mmCIF file of C-alpha atoms in Angstrom:
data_model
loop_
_atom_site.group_PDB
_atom_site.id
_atom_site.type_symbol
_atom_site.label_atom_id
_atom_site.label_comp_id
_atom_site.label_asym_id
_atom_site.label_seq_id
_atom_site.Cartn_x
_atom_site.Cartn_y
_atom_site.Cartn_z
ATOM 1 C CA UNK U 67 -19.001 4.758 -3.729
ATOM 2 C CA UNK U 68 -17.203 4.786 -7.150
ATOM 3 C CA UNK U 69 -17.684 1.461 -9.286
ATOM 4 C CA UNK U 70 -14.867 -0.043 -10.308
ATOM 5 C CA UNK U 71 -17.105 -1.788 -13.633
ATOM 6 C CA UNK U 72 -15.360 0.370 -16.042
ATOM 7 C CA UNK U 73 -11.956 -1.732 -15.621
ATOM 8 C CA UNK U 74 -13.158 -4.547 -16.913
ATOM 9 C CA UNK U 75 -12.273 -6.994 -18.120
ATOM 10 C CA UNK U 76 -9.829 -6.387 -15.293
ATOM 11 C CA UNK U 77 -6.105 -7.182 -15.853
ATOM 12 C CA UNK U 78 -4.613 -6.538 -12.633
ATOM 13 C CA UNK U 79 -4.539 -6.022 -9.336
ATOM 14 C CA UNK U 80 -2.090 -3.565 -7.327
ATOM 15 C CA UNK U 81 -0.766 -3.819 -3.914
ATOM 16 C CA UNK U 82 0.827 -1.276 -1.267
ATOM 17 C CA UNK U 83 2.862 -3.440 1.496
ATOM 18 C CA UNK U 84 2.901 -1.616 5.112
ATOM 19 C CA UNK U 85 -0.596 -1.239 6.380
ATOM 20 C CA UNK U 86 -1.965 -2.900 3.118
ATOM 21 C CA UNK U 87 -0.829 -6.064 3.387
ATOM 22 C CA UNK U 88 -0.044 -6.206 6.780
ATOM 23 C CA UNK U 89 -0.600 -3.960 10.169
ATOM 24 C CA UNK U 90 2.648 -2.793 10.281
ATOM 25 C CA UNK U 91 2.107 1.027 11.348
ATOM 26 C CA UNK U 92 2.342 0.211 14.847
ATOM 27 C CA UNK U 93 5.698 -1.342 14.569
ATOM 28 C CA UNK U 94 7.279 1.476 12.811
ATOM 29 C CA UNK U 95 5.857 3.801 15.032
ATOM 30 C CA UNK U 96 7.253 1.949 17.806
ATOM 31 C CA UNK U 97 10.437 2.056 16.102
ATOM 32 C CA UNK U 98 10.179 5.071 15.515
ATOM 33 C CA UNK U 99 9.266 6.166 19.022
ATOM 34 C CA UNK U 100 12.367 4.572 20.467
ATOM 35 C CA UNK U 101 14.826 5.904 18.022
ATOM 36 C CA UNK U 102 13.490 9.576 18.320
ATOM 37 C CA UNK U 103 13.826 9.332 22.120
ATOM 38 C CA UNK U 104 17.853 8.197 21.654
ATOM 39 C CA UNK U 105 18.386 11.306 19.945
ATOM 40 C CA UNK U 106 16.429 13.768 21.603
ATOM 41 C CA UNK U 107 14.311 14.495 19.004
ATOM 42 C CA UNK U 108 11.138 16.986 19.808
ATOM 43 C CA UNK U 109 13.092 17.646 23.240
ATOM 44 C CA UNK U 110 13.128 14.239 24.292
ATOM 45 C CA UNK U 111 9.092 13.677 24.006
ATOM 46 C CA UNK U 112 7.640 11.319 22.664
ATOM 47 C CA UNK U 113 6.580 11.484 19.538
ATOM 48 C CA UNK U 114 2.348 10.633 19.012
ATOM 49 C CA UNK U 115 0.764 8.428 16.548
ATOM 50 C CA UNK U 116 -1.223 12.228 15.205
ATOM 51 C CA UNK U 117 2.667 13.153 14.630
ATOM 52 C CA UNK U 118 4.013 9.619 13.142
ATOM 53 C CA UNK U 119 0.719 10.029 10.562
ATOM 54 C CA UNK U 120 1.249 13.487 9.400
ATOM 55 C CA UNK U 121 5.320 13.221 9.056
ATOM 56 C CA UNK U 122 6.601 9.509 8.578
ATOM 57 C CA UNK U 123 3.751 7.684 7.648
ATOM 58 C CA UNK U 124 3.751 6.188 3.819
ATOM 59 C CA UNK U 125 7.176 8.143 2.847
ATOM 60 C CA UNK U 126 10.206 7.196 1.724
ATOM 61 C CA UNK U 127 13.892 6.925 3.546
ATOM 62 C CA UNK U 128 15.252 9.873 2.490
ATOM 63 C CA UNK U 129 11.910 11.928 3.155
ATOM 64 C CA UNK U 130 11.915 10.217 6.793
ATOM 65 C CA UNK U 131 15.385 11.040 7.312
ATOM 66 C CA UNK U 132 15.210 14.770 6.923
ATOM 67 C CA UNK U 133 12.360 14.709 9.006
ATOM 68 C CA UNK U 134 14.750 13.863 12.095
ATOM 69 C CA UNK U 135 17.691 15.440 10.621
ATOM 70 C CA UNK U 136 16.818 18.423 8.411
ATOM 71 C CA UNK U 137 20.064 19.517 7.904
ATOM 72 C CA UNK U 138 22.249 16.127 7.396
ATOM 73 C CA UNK U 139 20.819 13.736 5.356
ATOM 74 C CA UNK U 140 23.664 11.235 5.692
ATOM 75 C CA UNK U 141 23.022 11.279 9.524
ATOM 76 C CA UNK U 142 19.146 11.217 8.553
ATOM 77 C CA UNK U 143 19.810 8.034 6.449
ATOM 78 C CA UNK U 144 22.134 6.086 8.866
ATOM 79 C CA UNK U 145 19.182 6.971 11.650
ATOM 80 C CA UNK U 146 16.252 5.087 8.947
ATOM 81 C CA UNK U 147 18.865 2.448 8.586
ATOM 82 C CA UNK U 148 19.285 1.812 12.081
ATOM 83 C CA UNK U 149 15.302 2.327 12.808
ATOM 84 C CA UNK U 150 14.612 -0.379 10.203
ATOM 85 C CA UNK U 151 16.774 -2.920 12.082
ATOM 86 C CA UNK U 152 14.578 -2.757 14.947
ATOM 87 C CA UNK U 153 11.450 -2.488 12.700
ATOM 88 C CA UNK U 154 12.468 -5.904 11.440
ATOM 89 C CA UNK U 155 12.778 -7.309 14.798
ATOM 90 C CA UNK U 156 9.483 -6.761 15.447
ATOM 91 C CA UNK U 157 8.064 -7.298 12.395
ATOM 92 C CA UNK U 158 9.824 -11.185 13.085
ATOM 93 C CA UNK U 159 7.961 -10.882 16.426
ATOM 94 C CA UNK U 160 4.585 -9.353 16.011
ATOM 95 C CA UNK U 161 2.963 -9.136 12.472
ATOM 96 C CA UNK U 162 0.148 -9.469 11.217
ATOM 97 C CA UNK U 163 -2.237 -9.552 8.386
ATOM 98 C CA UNK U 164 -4.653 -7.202 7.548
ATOM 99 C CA UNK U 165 -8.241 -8.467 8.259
ATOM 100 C CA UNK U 166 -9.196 -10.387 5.301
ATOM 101 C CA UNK U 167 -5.968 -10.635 3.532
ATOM 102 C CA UNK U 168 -6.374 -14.211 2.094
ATOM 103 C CA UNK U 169 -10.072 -13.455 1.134
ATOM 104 C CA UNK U 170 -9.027 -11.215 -1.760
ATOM 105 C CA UNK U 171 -6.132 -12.814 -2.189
ATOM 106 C CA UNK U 172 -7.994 -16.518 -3.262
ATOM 107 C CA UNK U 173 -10.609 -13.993 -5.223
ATOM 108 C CA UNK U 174 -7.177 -12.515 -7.104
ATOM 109 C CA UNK U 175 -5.592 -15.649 -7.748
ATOM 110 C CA UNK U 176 -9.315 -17.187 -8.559
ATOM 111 C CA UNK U 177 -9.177 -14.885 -11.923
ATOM 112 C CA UNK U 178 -5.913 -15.457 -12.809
ATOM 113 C CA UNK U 179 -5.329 -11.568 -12.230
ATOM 114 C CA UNK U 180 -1.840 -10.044 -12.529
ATOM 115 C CA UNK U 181 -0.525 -8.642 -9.339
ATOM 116 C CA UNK U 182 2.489 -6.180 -8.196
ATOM 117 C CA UNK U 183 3.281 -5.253 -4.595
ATOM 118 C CA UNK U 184 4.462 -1.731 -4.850
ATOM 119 C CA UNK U 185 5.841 0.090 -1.655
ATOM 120 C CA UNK U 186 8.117 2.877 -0.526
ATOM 121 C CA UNK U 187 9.617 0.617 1.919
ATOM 122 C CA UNK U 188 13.142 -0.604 1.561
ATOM 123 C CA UNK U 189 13.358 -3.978 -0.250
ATOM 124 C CA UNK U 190 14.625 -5.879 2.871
ATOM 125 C CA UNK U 191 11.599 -4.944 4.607
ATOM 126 C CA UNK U 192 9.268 -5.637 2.038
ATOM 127 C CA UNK U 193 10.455 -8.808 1.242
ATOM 128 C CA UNK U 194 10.566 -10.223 4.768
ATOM 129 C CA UNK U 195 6.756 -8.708 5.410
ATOM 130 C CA UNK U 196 6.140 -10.597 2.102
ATOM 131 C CA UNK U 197 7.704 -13.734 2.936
ATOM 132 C CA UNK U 198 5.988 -13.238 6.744
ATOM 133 C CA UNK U 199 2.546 -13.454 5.581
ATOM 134 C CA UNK U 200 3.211 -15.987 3.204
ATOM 135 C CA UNK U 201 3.021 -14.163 0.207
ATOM 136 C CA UNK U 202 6.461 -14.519 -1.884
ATOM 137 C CA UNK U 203 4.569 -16.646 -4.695
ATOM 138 C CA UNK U 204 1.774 -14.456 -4.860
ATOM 139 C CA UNK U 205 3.121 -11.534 -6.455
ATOM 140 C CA UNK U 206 4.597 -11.472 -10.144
ATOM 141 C CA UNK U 207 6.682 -8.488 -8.812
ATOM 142 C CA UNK U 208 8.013 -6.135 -6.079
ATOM 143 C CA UNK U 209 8.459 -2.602 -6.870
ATOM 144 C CA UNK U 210 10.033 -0.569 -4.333
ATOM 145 C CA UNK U 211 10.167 3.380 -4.740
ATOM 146 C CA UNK U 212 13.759 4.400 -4.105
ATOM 147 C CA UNK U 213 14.472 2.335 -7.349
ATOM 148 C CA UNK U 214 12.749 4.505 -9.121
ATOM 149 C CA UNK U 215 13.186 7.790 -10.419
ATOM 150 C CA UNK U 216 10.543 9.268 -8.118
ATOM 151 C CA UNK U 217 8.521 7.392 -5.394
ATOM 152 C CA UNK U 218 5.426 7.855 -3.821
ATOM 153 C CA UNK U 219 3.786 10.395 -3.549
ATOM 154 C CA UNK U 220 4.634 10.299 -7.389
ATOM 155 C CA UNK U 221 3.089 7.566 -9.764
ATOM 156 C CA UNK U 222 6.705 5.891 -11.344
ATOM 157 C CA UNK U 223 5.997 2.777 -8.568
ATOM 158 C CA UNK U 224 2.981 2.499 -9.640
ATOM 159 C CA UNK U 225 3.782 3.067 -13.257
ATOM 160 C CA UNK U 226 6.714 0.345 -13.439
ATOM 161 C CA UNK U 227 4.668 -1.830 -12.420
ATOM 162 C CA UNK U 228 1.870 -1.644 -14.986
ATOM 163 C CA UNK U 229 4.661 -1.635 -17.513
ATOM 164 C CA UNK U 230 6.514 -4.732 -15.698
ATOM 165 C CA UNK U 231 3.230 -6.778 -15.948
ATOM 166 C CA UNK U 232 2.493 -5.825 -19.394
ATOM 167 C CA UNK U 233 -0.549 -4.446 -17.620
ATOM 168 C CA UNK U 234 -3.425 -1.546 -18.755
ATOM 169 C CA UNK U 235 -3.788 1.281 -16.348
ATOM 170 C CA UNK U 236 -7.271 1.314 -17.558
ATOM 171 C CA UNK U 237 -8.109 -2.599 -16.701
ATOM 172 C CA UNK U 238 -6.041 -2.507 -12.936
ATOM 173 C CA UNK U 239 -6.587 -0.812 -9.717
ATOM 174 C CA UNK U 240 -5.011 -0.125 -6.405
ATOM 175 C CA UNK U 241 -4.995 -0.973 -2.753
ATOM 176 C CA UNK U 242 -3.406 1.822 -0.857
ATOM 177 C CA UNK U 243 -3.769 2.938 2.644
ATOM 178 C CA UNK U 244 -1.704 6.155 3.012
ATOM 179 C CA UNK U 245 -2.111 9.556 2.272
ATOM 180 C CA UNK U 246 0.992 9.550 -0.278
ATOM 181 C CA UNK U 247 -0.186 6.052 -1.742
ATOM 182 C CA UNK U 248 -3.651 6.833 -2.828
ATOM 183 C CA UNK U 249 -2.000 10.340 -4.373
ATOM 184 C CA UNK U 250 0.612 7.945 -6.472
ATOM 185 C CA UNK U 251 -2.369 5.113 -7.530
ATOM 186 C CA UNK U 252 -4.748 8.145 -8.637
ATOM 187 C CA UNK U 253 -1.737 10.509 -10.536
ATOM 188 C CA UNK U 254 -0.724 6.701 -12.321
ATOM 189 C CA UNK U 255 -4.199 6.893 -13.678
ATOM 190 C CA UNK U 256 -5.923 3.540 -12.152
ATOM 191 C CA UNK U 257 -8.795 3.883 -8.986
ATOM 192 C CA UNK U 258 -7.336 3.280 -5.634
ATOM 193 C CA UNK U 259 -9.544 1.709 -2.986
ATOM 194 C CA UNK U 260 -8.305 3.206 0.455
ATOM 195 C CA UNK U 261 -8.130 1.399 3.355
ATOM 196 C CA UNK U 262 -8.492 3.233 6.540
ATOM 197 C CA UNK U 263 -7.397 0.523 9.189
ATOM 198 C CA UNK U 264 -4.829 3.495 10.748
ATOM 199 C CA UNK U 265 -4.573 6.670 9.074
ATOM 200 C CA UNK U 266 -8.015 9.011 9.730
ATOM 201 C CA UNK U 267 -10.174 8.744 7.363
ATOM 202 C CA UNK U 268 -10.658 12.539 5.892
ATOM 203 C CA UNK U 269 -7.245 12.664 5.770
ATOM 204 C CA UNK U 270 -7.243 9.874 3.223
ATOM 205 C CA UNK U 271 -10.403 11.246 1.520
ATOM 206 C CA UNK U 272 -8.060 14.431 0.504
ATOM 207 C CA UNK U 273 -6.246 11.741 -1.954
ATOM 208 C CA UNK U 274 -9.124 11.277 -4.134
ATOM 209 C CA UNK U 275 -9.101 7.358 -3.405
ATOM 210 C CA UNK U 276 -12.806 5.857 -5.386
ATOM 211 C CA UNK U 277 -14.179 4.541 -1.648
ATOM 212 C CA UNK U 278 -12.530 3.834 1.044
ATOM 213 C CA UNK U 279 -13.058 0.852 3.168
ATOM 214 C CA UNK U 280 -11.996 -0.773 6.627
ATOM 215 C CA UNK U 281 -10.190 -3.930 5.695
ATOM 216 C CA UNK U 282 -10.786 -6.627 3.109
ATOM 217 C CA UNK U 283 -13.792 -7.926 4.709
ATOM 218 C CA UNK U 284 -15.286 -4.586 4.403
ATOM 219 C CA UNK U 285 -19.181 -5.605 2.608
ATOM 220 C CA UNK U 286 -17.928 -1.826 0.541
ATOM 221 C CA UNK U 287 -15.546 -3.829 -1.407
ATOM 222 C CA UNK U 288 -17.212 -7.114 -1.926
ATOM 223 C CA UNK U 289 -19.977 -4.890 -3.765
ATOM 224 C CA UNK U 290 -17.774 -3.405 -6.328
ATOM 225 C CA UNK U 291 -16.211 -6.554 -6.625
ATOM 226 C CA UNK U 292 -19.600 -8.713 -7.597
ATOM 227 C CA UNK U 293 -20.324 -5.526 -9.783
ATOM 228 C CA UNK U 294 -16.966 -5.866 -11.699
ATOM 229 C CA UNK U 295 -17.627 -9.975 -11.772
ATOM 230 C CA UNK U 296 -21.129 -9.190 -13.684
ATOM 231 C CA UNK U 297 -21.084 -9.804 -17.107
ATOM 232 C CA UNK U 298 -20.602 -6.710 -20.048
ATOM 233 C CA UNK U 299 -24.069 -5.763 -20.736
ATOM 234 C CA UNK U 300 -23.541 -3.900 -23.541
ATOM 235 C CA UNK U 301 -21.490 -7.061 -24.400
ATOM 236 C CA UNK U 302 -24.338 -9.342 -24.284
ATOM 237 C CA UNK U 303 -26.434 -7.407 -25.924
ATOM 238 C CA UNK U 304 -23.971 -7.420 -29.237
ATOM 239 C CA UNK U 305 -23.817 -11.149 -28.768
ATOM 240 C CA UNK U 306 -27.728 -11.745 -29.340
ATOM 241 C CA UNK U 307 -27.796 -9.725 -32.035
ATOM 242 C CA UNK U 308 -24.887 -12.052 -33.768
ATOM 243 C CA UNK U 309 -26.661 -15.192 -32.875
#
């Protein structure tokens, strides 16, 4: 496990949205699922959760909509459009935090730690998963990845929003849980814990995330955490020999 003690002191504190924040990959998949079927996409069988991971899992609209229309994006885009209506009705319906969620978030807001929810999500889906789990005043920003130049698998989300908090790559890190997340937190420069709730864990590994963990009670994280609390040593030691 890779300690995160070299951030500090620690500035701020990154956040992916779907299956970060909240267990959303089953609802998208079960969007997905649905919508596929409609069109007769993979001869009218059913997509699997292998096949949502490896193609629609973690990327953004436009990526997603050549993947079920290859040759007409506009078609492609009205299809995502129409998939995340019924994504938000179940997202209404069924979701839910990920395990832990408010324990990290009290230790965040405990420090006084800038925070950024960055996602390649569409911003009427991130904002009503924010506002679901209660989080709307918890984050000094959204960033969402089709308003930037690039998004993830690319670092600009993640990049924007170190420059929209006024924040040091080199004193913030990342919670990502997708393949294309943890490659955008690691190319922006900052250490991306990985959480591997849904997506299989050497899969995630192949990102270069510093440890992954299960969720945010995951004894893992606590550990770097309690490490990154500990006072500078080298710190200390230059204070005694002032005194």
């Amino acid at each position: 496990m890779s300690s995160l003690t070299g951030l500090a002191p620690l500035e701020a504190v990154l956040f992916d949205v779907d299956g970060t924040l909240c267990d959303s990959d089953p609802l998208h998949y079960e969007a997905l699922r649905e919508m596929l079927l409609k069109i007769g996409f993979n001869g009218g069988v059913p997509i699997t959760e292998e096949f949502f991971v490896e193609k629609f899992s973690g990327k953004n609209n436009v990526d997603t909509a050549l993947v079920a229309f290859p040759d007409d994006l506009e078609q492609g885009l009205k299809f995502v459009a129409d998939k995340e209506t019924m994504f938000q009705r179940l997202a209404r319906e069924q979701l839910k935090p990920v395990k832990g969620l408010d324990k990290v978030r009290t230790w965040v807001e405990n420090r006084g730690l800038k925070r950024a929810a960055v996602t390649n999500s569409p911003r009427t889906n991130a904002e009503l998963m924010i506002s679901k789990l209660g989080l709307s005043d918890f984050f000094d920003v959204l960033i969402i990845g089709d308003e930037c130049e690039r998004g993830k698998p690319h670092p600009d989300p993640y990049l924007k929003a170190l420059e929209v908090l006024k924040a040091s790559k080199d004193h913030a890190f990342v919670f990502e849980d997708s393949f294309s997340g943890i490659t955008a937190g690691v190319a922006a420069g900052m250490p991306v814990i990985g959480i591997a709730s849904r997506n299989p864990e050497d899969l995630l590994i192949k990102a270069k995330p510093s440890f992954l963990i299960k969720d945010y009670e995951d004894s893992k994280l606590w550990a770097a955490l309690e490490e990154l609390d500990k006072p500078d040593v080298k710190k200390l030691e230059i204070l005694d020999k002032n005194i």
